[in-house]
XYZ file of N, CA and C in Angstrom:
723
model
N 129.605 101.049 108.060
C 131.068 101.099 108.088
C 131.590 102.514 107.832
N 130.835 103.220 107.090
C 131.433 105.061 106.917
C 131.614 105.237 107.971
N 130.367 105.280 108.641
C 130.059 106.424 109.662
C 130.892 106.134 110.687
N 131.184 104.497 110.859
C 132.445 104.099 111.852
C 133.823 104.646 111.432
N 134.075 104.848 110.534
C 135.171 105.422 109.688
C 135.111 106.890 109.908
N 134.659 107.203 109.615
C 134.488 108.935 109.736
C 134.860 109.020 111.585
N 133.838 108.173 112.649
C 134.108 109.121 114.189
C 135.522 108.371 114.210
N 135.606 107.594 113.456
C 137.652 107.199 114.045
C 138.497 107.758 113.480
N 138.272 108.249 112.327
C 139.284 109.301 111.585
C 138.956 110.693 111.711
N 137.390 111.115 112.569
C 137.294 112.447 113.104
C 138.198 112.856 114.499
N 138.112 111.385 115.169
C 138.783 111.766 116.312
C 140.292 111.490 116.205
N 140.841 110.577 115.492
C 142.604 110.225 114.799
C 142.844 111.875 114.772
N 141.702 112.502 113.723
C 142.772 114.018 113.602
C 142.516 114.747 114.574
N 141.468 114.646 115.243
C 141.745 115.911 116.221
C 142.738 115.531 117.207
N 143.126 114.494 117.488
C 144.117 113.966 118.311
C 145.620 115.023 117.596
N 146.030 114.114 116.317
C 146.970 114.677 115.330
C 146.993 115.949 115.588
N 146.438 117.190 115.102
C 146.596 118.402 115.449
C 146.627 118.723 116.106
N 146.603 118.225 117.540
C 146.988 118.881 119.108
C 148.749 118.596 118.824
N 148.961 117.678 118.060
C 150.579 117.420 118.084
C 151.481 117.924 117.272
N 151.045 119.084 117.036
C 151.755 120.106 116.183
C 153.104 119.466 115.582
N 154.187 119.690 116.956
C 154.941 119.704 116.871
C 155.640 118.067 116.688
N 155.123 117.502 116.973
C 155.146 115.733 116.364
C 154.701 115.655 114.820
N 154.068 116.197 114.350
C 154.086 116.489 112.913
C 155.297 116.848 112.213
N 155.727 118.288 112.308
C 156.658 118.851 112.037
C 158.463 117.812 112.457
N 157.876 117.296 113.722
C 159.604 116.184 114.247
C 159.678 115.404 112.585
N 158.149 114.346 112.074
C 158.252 113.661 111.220
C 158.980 113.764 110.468
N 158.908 115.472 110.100
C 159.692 115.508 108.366
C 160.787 116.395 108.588
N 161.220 116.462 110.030
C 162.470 116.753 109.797
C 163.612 116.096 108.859
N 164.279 114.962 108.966
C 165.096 114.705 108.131
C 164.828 114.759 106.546
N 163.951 114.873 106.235
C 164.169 115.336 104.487
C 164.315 116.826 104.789
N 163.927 117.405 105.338
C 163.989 118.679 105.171
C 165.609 119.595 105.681
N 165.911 118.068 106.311
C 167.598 118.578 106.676
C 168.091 118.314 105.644
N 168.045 117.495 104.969
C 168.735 117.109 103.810
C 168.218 117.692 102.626
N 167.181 118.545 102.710
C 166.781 119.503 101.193
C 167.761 120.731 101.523
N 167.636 120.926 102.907
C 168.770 122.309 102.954
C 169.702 121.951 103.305
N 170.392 121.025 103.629
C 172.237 120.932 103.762
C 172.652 120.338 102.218
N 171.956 119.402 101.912
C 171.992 118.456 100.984
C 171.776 118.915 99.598
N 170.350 119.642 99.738
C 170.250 120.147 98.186
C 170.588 120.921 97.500
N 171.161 122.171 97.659
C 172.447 123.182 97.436
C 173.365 122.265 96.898
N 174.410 121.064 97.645
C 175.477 120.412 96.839
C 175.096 119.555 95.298
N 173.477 119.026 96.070
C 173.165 118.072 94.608
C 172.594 119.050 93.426
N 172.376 119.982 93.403
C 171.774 120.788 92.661
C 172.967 121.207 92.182
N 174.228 121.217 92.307
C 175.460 121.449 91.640
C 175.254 121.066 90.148
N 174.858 119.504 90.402
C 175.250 118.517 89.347
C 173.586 118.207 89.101
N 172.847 118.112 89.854
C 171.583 117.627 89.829
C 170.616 119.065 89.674
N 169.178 118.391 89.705
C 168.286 119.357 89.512
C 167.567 118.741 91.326
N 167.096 119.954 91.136
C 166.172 120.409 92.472
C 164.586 119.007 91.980
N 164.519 119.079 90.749
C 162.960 117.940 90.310
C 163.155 116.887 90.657
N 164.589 116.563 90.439
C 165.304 115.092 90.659
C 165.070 114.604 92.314
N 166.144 115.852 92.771
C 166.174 115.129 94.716
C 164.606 115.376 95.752
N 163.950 116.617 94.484
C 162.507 116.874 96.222
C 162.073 115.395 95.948
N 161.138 114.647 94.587
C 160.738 113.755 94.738
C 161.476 112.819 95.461
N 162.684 112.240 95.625
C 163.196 111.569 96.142
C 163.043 111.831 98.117
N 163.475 112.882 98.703
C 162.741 113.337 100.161
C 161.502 113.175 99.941
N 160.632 113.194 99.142
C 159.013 112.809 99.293
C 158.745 111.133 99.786
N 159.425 110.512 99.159
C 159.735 108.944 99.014
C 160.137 108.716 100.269
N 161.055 109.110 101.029
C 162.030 108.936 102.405
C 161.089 109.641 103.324
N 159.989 110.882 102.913
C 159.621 111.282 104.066
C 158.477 110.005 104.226
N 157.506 109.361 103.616
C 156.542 108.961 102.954
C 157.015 107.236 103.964
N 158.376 106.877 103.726
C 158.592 105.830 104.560
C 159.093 105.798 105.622
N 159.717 106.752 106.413
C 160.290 106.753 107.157
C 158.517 107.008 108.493
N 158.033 107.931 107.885
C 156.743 108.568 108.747
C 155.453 107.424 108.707
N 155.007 106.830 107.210
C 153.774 105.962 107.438
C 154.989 104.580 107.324
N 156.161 104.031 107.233
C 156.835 102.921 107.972
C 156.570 102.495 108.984
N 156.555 103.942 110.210
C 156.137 103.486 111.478
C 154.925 103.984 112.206
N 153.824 104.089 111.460
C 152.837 104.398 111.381
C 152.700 103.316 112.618
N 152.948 101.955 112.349
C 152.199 101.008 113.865
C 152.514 101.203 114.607
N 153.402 101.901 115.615
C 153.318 102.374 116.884
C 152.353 102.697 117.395
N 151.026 103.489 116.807
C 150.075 103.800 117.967
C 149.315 102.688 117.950
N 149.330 101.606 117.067
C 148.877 100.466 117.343
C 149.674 99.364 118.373
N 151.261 99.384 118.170
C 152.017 99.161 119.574
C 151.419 99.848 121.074
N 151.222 100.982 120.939
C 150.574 101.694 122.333
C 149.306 101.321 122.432
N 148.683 101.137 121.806
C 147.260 100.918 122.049
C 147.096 99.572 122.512
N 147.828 98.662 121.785
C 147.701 97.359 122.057
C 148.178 96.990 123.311
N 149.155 97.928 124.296
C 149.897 97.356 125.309
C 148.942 97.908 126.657
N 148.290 99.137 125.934
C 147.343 100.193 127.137
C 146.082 99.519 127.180
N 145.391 98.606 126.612
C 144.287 97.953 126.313
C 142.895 98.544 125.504
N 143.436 99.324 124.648
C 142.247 100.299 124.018
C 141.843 98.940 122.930
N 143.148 98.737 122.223
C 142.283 97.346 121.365
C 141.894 96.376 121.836
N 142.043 96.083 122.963
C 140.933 95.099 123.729
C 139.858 95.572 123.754
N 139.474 96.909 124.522
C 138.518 98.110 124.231
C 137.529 97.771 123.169
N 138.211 98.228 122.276
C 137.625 98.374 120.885
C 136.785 97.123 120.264
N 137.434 95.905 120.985
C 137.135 94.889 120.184
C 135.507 94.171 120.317
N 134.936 94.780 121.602
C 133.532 94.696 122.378
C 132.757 95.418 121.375
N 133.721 97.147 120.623
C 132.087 97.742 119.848
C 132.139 97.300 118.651
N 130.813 97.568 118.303
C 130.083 97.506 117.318
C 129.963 97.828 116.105
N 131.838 98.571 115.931
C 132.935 99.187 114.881
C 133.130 98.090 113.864
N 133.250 98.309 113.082
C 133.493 97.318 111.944
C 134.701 97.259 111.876
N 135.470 96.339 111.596
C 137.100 95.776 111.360
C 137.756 96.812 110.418
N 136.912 96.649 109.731
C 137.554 97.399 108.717
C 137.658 98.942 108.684
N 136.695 99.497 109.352
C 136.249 100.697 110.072
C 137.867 101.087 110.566
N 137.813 99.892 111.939
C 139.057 100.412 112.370
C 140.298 100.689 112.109
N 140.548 99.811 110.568
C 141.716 99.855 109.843
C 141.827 101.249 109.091
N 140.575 101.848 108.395
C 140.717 102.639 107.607
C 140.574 104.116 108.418
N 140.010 104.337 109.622
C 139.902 105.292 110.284
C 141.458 105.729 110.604
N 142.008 104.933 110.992
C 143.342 105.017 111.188
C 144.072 105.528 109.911
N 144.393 104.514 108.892
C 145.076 105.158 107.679
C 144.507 106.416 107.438
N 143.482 107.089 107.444
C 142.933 108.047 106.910
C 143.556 108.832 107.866
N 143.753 108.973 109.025
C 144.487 109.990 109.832
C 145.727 110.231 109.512
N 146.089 108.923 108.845
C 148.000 108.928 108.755
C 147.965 109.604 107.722
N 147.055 109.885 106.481
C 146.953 110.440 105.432
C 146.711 111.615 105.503
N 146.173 112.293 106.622
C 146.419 113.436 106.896
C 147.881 113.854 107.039
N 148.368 113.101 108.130
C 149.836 113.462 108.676
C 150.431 113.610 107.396
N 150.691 113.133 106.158
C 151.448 112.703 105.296
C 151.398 114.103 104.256
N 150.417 114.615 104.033
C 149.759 115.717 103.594
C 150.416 116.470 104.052
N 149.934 116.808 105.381
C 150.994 118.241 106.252
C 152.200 118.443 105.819
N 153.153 117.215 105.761
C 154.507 116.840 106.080
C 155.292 117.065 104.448
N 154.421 116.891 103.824
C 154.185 116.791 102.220
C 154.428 118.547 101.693
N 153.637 118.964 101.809
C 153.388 120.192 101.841
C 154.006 121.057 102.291
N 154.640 121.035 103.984
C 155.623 121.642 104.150
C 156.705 121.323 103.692
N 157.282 120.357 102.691
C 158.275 119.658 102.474
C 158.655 120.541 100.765
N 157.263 120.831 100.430
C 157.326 120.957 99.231
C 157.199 122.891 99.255
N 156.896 123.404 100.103
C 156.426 124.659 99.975
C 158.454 125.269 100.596
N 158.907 124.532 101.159
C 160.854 125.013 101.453
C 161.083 124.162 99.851
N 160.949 123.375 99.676
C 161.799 122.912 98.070
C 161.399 124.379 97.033
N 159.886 124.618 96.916
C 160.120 125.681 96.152
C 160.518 127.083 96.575
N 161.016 127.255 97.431
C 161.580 128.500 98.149
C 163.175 128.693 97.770
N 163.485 127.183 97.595
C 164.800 127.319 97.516
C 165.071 127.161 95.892
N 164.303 126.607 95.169
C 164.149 126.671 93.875
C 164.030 125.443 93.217
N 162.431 124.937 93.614
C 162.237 123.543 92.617
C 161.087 124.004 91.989
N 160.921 123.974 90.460
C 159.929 124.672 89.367
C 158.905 123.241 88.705
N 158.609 122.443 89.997
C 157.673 121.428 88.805
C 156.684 121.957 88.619
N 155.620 121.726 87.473
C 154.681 121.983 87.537
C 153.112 121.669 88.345
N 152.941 122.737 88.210
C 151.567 122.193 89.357
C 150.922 121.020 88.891
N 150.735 120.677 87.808
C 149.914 119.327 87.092
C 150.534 118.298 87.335
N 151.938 118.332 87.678
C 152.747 117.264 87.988
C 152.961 117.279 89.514
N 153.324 118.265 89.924
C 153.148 117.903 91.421
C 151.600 117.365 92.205
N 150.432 118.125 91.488
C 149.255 117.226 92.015
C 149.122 116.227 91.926
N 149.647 115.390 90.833
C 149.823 113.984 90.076
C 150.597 113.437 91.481
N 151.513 113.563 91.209
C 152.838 113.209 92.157
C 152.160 113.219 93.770
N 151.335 114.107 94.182
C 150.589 114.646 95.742
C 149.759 113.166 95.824
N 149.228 112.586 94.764
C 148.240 111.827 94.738
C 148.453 110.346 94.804
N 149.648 110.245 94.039
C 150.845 109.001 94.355
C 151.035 108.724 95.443
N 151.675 109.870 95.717
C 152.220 109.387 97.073
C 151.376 109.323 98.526
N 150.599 110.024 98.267
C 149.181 109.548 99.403
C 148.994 108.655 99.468
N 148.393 107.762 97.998
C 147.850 106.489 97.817
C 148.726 105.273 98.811
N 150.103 105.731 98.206
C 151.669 104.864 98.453
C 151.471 104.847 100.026
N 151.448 106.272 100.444
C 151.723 106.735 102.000
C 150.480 105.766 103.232
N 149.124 105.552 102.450
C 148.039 104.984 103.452
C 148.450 103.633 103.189
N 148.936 102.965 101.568
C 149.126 102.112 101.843
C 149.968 100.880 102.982
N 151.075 101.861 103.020
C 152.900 101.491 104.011
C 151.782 101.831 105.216
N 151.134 102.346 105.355
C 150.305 102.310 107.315
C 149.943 101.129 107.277
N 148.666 100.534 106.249
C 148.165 99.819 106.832
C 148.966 98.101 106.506
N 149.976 98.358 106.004
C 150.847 97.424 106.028
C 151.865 97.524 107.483
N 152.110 98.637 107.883
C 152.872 98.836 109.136
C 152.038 98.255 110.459
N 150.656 98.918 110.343
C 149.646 97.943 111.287
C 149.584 96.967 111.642
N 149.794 96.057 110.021
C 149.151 94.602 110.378
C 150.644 93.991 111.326
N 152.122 94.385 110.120
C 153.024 94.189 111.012
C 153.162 94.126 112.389
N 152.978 95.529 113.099
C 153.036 95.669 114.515
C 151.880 94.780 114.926
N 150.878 94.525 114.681
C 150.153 93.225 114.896
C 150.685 91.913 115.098
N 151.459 91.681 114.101
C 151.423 90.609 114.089
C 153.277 89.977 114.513
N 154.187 90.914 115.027
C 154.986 90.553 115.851
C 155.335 91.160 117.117
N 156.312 90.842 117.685
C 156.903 90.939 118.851
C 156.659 92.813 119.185
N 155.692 93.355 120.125
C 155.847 94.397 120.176
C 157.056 95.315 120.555
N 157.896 94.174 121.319
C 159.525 94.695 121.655
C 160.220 94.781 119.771
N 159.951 94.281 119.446
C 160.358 94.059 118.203
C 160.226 94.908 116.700
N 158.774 95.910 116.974
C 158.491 96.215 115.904
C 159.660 97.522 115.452
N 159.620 98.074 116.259
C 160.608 99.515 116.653
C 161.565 98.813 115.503
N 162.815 98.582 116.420
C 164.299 97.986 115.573
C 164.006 97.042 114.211
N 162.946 96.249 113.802
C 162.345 95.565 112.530
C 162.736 97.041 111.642
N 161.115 97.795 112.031
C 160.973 99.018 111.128
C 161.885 99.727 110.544
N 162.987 100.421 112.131
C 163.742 101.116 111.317
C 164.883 100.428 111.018
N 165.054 99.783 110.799
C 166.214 98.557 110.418
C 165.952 98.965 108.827
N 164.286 98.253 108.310
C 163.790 97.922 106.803
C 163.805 99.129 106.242
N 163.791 100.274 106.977
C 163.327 101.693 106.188
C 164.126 101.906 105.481
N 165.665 101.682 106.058
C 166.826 102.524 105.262
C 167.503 101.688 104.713
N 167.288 100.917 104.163
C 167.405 100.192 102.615
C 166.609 100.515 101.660
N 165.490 100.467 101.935
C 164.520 100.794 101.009
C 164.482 102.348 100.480
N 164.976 103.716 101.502
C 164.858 104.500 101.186
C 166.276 104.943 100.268
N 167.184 104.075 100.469
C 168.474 103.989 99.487
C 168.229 102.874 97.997
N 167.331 101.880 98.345
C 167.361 101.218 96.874
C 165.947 101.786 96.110
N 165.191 102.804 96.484
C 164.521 103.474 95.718
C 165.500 104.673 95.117
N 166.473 105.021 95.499
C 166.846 105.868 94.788
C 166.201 107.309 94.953
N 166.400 107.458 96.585
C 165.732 108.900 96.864
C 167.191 109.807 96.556
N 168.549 109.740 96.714
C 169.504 110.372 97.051
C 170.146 110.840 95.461
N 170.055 109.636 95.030
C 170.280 109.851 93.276
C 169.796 108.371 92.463
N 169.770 108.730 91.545
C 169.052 107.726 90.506
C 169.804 106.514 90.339
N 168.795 105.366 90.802
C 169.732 103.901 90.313
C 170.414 103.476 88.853
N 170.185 104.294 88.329
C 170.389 104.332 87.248
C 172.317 104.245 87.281
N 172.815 105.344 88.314
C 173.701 105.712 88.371
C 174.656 104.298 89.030
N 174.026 103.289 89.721
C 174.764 102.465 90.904
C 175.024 101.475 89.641
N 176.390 100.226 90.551
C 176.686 99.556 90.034
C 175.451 98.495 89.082
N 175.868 97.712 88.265
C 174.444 96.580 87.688
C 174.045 95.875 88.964
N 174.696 95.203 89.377
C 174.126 94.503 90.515
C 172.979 95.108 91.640
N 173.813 96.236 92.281
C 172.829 96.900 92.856
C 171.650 97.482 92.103
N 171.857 98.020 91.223
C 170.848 98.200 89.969
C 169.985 96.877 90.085
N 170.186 95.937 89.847
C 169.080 94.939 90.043
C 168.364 94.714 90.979
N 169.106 94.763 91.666
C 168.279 94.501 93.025
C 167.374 95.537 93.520
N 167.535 96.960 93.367
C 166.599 98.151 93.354
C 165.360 97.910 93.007
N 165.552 96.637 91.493
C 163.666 96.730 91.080
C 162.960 95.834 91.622
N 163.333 95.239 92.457
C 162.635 94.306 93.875
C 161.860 95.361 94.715
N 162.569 96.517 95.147
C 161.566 97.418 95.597
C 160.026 98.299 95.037
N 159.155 98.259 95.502
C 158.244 98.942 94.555
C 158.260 100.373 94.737
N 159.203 100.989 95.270
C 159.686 102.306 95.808
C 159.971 102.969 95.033
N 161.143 102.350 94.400
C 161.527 102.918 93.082
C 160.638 103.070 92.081
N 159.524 101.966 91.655
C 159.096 102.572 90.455
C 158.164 103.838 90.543
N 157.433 103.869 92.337
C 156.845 105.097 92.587
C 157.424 106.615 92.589
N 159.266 106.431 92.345
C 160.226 107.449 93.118
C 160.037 107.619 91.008
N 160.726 107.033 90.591
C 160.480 107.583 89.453
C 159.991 108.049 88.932
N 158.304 107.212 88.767
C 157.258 108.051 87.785
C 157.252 109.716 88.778
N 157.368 109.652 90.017
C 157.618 111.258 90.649
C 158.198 112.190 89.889
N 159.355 111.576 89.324
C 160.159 112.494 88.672
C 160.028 112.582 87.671
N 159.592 112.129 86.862
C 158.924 112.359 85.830
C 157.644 113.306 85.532
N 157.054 112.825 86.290
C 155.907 113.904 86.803
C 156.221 115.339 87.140
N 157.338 115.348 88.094
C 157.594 116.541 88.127
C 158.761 117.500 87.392
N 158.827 116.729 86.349
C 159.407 117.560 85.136
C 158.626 117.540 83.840
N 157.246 117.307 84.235
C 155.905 117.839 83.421
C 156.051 116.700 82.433
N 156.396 115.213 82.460
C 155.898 114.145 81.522
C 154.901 113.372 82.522
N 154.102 113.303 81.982
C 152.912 112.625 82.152
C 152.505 111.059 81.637
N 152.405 111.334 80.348
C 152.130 110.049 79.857
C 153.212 109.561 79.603
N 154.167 108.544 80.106
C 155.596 107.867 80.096
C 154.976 106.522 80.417
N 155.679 105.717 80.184
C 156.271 104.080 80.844
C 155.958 104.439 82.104
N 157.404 104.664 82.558
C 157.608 105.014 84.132
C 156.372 105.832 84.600
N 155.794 106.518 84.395
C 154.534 106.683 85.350
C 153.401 105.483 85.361
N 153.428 104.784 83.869
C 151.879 103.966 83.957
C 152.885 102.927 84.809
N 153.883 102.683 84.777
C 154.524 101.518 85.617
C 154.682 102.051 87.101
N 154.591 102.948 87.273
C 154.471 103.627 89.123
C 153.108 103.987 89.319
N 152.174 103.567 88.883
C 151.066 103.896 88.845
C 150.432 102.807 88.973
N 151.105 101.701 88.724
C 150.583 100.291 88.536
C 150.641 99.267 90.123
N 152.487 99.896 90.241
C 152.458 99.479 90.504
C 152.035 99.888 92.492
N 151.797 101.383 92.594
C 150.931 101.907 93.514
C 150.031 101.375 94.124
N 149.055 100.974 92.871
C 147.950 99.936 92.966
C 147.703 99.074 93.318
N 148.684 98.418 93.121
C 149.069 96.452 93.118
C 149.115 96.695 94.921
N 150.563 97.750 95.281
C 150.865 97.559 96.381
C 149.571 97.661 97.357
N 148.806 98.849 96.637
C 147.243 99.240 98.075
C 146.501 98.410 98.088
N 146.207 97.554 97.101
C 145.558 96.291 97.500
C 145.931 95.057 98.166
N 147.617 94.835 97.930
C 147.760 93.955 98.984
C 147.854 94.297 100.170
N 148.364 95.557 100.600
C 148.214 96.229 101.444
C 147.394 96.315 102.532
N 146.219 96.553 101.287
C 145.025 96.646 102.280
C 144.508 95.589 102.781
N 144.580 94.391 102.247
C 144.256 93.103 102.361
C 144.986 92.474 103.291
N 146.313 92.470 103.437
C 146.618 92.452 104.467
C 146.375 92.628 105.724
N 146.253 94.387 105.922
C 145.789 94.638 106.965
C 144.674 94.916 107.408
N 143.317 94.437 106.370
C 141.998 94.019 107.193
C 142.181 92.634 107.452
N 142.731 91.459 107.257
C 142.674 90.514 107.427
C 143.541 90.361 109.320
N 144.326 90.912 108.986
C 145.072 90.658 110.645
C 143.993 91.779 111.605
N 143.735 92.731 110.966
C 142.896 93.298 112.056
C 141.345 92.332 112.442
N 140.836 92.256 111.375
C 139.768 90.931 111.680
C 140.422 90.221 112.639
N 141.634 89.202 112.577
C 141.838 88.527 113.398
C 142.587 88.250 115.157
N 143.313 89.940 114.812
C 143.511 90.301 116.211
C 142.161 91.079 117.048
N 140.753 91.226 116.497
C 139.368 91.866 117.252
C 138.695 90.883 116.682
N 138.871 89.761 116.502
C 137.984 88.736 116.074
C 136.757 88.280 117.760
């Protein structure tokens, strides 16, 4: 199963890096909104507060719709293809996330290398912390986006996705802290597991470490990659069964 893993996530990236510029499209919108946006919130706010929050929005908006090349593939007949070799199921699930985990990295990085240009001071111990979160978070939302585009209407997955994204990237509290919204909406925020990942971020990147809010975004990271993942070896088993 590695070695099936490795030629599908050797060839996922060399694909990826021919697409330069499909990389860079990804994270445009946080990065419009770190420079139109973060100048005004940095008025009142700190620069630690809003990057983690664009990390969160880039993180769903990019591995959200991670199943599209499983929409294309599925309509061009490569996963019919696929389903004859001798690839392990699971192979094929993780070869994939592991590419998206590349993408996420790039997008990450350039996201974070303009935040500190313009002036965000977390610390490196906290931003690696935080780099590592959100990876985990980022492969997880693929291979949950997978099984999705699997498992409905391929006319359908498109308008589903970005329909679900932008709630979620508003009741995590990428723009400002739920803390701040009415109770009601406040409640309903901790239904998302977004938020508790958007938090312990910020925390992290104002150099607390050992908090609540991180072992609770840390937890609940976890919780999510395993159902996650379970998920989407189970529908992939059963759509190359």
């Amino acid at each position: 199963m590695v070695r099936d893993t490795w030629v599908l996530f050797r060839h996922g990236v060399r694909v990826t890096l021919q697409q330069k510029v499909g990389i860079i499209f990804g994270a445009i919108q946080p990065l419009v909104f770190l420079v139109l946006f973060g100048p005004i919130f940095t008025t009142f706010g700190t620069w630690e507060t809003l990057v983690p929050g664009l990390i969160i929005q880039l993180g769903l908006v990019s591995m959200g719709l991670a199943g599209f090349g499983v929409v294309f593939e599925k309509r061009s007949g490569v996963l019919e293809r696929m389903r004859v070799t001798p690839a392990s199921r699971l192979a094929l699930l993780l070869g994939r996330v592991l590419n998206n985990a590349v993408t996420l990295v790039i997008q990450t990085l350039l996201l974070l290398a303009v935040a500190f240009a313009f002036g965000l001071r977390a610390p490196a111990l906290g931003v690696l912390a935080g780099f590592v979160l959100v990876v985990v978070l980022g492969m997880s939302l693929a291979a949950l986006s997978y099984a999705i585009a699997l498992t409905i209407n391929e006319q359908l997955f498109a308008p589903v996705m970005s329909t679900a994204v932008i709630p979620l990237v508003l009741l995590s509290g990428s723009f400002l802290p739920m803390s701040m919204a009415p109770g009601w909406l406040d409640a309903i925020s901790h239904i998302s597991p977004f938020r508790y990942v958007l938090e312990a971020l910020r925390d992290l990147f104002n150099g607390h470490y050992v908090t609540g809010t991180v072992g609770a975004g840390v937890a609940v990271t976890a919780v999510f990659a395993v159902v996650s993942l379970t998920i989407g070896t189970r529908v992939f088993n059963r759509e190359n069964a």
